[in-house]
Coordinates of C-alpha atoms and ligand atoms in Angstrom, one line a residue:
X242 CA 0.0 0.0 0.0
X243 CA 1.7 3.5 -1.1
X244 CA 1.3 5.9 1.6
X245 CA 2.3 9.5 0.1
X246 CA 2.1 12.3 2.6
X247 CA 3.3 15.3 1.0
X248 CA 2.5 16.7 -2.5
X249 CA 1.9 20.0 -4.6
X250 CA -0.1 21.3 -7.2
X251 CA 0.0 24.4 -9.4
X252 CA -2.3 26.0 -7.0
X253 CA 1.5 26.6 -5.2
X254 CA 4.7 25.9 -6.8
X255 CA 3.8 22.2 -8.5
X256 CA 3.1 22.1 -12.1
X257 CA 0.1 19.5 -12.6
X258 CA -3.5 20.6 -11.8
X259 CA -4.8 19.1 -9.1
X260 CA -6.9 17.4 -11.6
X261 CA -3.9 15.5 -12.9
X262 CA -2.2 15.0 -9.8
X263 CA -5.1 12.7 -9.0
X264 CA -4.8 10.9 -12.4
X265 CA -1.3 10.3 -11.9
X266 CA -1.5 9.1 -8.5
X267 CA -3.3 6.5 -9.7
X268 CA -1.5 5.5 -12.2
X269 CA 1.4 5.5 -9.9
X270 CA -0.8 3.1 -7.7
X271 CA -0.6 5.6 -4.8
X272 CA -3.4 4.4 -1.6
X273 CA -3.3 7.7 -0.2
X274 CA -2.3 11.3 -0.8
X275 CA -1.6 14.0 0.8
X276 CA -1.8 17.4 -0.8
X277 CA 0.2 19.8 1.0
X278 CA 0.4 23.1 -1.2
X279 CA 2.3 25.4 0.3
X280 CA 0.0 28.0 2.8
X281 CA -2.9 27.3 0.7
X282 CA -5.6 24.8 0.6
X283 CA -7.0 25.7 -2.5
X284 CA -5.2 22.6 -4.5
X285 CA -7.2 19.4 -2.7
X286 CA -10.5 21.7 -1.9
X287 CA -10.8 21.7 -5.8
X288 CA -10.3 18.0 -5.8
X289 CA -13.6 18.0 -3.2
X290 CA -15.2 20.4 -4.5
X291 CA -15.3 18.5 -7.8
X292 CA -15.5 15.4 -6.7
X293 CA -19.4 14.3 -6.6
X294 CA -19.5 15.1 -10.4
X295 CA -16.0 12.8 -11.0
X296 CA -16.6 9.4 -12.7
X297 CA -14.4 7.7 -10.4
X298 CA -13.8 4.4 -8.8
X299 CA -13.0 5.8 -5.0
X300 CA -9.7 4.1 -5.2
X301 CA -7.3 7.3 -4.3
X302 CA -7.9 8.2 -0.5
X303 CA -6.9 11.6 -0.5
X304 CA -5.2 13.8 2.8
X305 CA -6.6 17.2 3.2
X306 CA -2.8 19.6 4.5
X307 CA -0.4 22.2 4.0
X308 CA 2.5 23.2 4.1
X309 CA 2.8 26.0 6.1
X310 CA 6.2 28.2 5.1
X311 CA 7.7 29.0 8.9
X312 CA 11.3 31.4 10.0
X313 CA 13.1 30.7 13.3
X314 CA 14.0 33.3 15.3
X315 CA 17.5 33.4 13.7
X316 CA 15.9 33.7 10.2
X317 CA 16.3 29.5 9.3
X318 CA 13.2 29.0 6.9
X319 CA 11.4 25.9 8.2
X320 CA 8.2 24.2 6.8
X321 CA 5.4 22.7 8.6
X322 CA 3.6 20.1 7.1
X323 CA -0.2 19.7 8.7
X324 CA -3.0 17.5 8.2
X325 CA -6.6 17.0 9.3
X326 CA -6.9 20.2 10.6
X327 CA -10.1 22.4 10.3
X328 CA -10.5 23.8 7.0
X329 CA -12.6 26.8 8.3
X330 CA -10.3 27.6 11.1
X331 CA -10.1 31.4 11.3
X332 CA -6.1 31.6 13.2
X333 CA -4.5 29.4 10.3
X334 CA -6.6 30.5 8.0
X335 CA -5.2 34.0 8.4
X336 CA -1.8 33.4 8.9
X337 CA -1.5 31.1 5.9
X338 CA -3.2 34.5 4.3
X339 CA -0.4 36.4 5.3
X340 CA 2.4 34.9 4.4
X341 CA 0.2 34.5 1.0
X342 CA -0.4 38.5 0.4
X343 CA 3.4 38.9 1.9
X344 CA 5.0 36.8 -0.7
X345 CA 4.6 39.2 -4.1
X346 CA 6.2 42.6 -2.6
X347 CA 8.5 39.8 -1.3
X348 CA 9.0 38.3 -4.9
X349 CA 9.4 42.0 -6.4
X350 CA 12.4 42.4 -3.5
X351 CA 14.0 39.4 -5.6
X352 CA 13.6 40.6 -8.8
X353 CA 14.9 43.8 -8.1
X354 CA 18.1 42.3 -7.0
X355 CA 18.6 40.1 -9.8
X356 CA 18.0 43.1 -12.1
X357 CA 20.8 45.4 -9.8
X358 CA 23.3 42.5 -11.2
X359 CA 21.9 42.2 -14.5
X360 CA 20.4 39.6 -14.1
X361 CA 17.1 40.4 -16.4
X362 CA 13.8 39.2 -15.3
X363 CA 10.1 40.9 -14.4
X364 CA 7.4 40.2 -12.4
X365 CA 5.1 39.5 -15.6
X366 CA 7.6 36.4 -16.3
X367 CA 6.9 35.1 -12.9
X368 CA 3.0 35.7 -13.2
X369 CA 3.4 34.2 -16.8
X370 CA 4.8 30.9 -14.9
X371 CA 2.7 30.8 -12.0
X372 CA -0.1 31.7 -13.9
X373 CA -3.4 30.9 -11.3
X374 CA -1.1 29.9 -8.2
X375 CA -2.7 31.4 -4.8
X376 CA 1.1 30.9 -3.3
X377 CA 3.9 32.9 -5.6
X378 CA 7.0 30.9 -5.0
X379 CA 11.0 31.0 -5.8
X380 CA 9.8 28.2 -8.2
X381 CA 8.1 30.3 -10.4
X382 CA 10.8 32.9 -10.6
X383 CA 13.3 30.0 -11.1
X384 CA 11.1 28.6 -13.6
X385 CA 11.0 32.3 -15.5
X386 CA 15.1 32.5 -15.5
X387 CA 14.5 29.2 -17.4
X388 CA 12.1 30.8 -19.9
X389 CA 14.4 33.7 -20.1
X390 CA 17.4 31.3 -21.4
X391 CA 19.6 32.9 -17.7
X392 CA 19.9 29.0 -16.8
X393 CA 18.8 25.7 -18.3
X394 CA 16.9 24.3 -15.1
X395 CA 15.0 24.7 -12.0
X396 CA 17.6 23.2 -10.2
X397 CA 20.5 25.3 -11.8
X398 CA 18.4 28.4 -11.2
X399 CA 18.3 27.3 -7.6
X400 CA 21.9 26.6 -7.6
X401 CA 23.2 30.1 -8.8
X402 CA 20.8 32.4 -7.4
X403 CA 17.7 31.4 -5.4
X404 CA 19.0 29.3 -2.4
X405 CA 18.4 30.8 0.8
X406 CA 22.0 31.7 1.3
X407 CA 21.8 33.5 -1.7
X408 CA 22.8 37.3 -1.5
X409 CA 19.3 37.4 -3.8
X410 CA 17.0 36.1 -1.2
X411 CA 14.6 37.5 0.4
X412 CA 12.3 36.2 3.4
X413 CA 8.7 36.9 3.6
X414 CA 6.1 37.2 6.5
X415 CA 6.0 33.8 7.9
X416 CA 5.1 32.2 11.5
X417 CA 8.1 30.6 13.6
X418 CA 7.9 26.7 13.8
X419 CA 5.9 27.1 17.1
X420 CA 3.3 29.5 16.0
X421 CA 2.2 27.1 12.9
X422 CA 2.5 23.8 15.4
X423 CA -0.2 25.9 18.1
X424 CA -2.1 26.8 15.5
X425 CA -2.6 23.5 13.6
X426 CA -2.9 21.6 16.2
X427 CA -5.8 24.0 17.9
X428 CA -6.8 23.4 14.6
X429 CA -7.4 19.6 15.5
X430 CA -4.6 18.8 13.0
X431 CA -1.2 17.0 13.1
X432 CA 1.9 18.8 13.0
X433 CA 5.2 16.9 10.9
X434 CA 8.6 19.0 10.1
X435 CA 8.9 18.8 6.7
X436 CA 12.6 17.7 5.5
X437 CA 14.2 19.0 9.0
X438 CA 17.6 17.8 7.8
X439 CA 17.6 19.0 4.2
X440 CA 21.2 20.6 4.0
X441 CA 21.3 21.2 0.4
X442 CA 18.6 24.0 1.0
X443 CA 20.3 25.8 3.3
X444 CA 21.1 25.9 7.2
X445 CA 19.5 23.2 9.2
X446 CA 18.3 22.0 12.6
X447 CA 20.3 20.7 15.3
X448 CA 18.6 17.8 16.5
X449 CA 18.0 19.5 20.0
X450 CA 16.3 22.2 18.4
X451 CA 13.8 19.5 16.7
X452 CA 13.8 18.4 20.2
X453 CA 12.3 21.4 21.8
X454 CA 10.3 21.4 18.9
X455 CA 8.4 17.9 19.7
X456 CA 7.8 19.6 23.4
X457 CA 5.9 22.3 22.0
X458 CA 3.8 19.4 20.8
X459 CA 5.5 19.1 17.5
X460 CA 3.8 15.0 16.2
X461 CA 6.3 13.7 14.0
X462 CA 9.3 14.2 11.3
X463 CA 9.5 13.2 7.9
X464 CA 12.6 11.3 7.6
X465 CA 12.6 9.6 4.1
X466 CA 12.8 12.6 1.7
X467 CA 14.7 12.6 -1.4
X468 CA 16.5 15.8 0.2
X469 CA 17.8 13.3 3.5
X470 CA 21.2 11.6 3.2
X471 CA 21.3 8.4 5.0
X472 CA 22.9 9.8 8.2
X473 CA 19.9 12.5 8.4
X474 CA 17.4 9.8 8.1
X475 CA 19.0 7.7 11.0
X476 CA 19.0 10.7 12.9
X477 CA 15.8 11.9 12.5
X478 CA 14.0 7.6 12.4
X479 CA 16.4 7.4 16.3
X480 CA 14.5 10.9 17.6
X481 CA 11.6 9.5 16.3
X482 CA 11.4 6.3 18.0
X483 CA 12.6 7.5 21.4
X484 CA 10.3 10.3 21.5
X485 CA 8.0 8.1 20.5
X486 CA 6.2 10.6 17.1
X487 CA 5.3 9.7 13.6
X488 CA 8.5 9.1 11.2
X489 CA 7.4 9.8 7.6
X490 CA 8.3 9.1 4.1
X491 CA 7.3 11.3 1.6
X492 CA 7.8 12.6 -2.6
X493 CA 7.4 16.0 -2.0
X494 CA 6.1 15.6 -5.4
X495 CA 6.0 19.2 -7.5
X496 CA 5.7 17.1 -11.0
X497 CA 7.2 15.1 -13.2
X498 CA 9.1 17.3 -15.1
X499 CA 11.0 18.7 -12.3
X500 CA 12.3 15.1 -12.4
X501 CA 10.1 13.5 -9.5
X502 CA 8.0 10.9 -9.0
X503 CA 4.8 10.4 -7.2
X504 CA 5.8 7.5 -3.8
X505 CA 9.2 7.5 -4.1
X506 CA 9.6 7.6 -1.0
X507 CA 6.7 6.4 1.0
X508 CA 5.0 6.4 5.2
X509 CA 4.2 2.8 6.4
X510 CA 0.6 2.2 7.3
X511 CA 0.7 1.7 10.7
X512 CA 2.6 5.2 11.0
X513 CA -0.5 6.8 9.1
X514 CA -3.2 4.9 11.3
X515 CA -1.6 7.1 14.2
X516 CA -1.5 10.1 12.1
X517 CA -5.5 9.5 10.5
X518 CA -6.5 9.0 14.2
X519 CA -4.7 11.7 16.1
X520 CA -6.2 14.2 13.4
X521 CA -9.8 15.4 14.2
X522 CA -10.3 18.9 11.9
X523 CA -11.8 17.3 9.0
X524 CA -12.0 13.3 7.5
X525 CA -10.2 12.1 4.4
X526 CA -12.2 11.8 1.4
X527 CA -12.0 9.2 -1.5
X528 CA -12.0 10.3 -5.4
Ligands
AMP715 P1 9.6 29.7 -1.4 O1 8.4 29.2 -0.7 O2 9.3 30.7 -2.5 O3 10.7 30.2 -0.5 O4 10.3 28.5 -2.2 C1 10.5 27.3 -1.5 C2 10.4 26.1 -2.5 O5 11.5 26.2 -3.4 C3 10.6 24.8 -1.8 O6 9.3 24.2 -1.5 C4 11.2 23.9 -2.9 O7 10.2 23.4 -3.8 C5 12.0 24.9 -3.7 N1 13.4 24.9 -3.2 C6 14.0 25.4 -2.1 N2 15.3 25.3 -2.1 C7 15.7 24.6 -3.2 C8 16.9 24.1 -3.8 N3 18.1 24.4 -3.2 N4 16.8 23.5 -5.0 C9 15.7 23.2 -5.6 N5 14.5 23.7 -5.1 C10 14.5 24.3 -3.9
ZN716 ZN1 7.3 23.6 -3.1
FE717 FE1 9.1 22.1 1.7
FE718 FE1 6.9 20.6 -0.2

């Protein structure tokens, strides 16, 4: 059974419709999906919305989350996946909104840096990318120095100018790790770090920082994530166990043509029994 808890759409930074993120789930044989759009919900609420009218044989259980885009103290950016919280909840629902409305001055900020080196890009090639998005994200402005012919991929575009040690980036408005655990959790959701050991992004977590984390309630780590080395992923499966939280596997799927597949990595089921019992904002739904 392929358990895949964490997954965009083009609603944020992914490139299929949430439409054809549920085709290709299935064809991938995926059980259950999460969709976990970064600080928007809009991406699996279509999927709901539409899903009464579907032709469909029920077969794709699907995970209503987010990710929620969170900043220490000392600036680290830090994501927050949650899941089965309530949709209608005002506190999330407005700081999700936030860091939403916060992230195109934010974008503008970027571009105008690139431009002060020369680096020649606008704001109408990143609206031209992220075309319908609620969530404007570096992804779309990497995928714009693409179009532009500045480099040949995401990746490269990631590389030379957008990481977060980048004298290019900028931060936007964004809740600390703490503020988006309270609030999903009051939320009657469940709270997982998102690739806490992911060096190639940027800085990282000390495992006692993860630690206070899971004190403040925090209910599991991912650990399997293409970003994880195998050292990070014992790290994070020993906190894990011994604090006894959910250890996850994920794709942090944003489409095939970013050169990712749907389950390659993957949660076991007894890991998302824990997860699908502990939440209590809103049931999964099948399509
Ligand atoms: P943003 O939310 O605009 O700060 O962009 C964050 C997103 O950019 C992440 O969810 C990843 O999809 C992508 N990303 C961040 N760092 C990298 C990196 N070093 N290489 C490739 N993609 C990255
Ligand atoms: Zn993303
Ligand atoms: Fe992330
Ligand atoms: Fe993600």
């Amino acid at each position: 059974m392929l358990i895949d808890l964490h997954s965009h759409t083009h609603v944020s930074d992914g490139q299929d419709s949430p439409k054809e993120l549920v085709e290709y789930a299935k064809e991938a044989g995926v059980a259950v999906l999460a969709i976990t759009d970064h600080d928007t919900l809009n991406g699996w609420q279509q999927i709901q919305d539409s899903s009464d009218s579907l032709q469909s044989n029920r077969e794709l259980t699907i995970v209503p989350g987010a990710e929620i885009s969170c900043r220490t103290s000392s600036g680290m950016s830090v994501h927050m996946l949650g899941y089965l919280f309530d949709p209608h909840n005002a506190p999330l629902n407005e700081l999700m909104a936030l860091t939403r409305d916060d992230r195109i001055p934010r974008m503008q900020k970027i571009i105008e840096l690139l431009n002060r080196a020369d680096i020649e890009v606008t704001f109408d090639d990143v609206v031209a990318q992220s075309g319908s998005a609620a969530t404007v994200g570096r992804p779309h402005l990497a995928d714009a120095l693409v179009a532009r012919g500045v480099v040949n991929t995401r990746n490269d575009a990631f590389t030379r100018f957008l990481h977060n040690d980048s004298p290019f980036y900028v931060g936007h408005f964004a809740p600390t790790p703490k503020e988006a655990i309270v609030a999903i959790k009051a939320a009657g959701g469940v709270s997982v770090l998102a690739h806490g050991l992911a060096g190639s992004r940027g800085a990282i977590y000390e495992i006692s920082e993860i630690e206070a984390l899971i004190s403040q309630g925090l209910d599991g780590v991912e650990v399997d994530h293409r970003d994880h080395d195998d050292h990070s992923r014992a790290a994070l499966r020993e906190l894990a166990a011994s604090f006894d939280i959910f250890a996850t596997g994920s794709s942090d799927y944003h489409g095939a043509g970013v050169g990712q597949r749907l389950a390659m990595e993957v949660t076991a089921p007894e890991v998302w029994e824990g997860i699908l019992a502990r939440g209590s904002g809103i049931e999964v739904f099948t399509v």
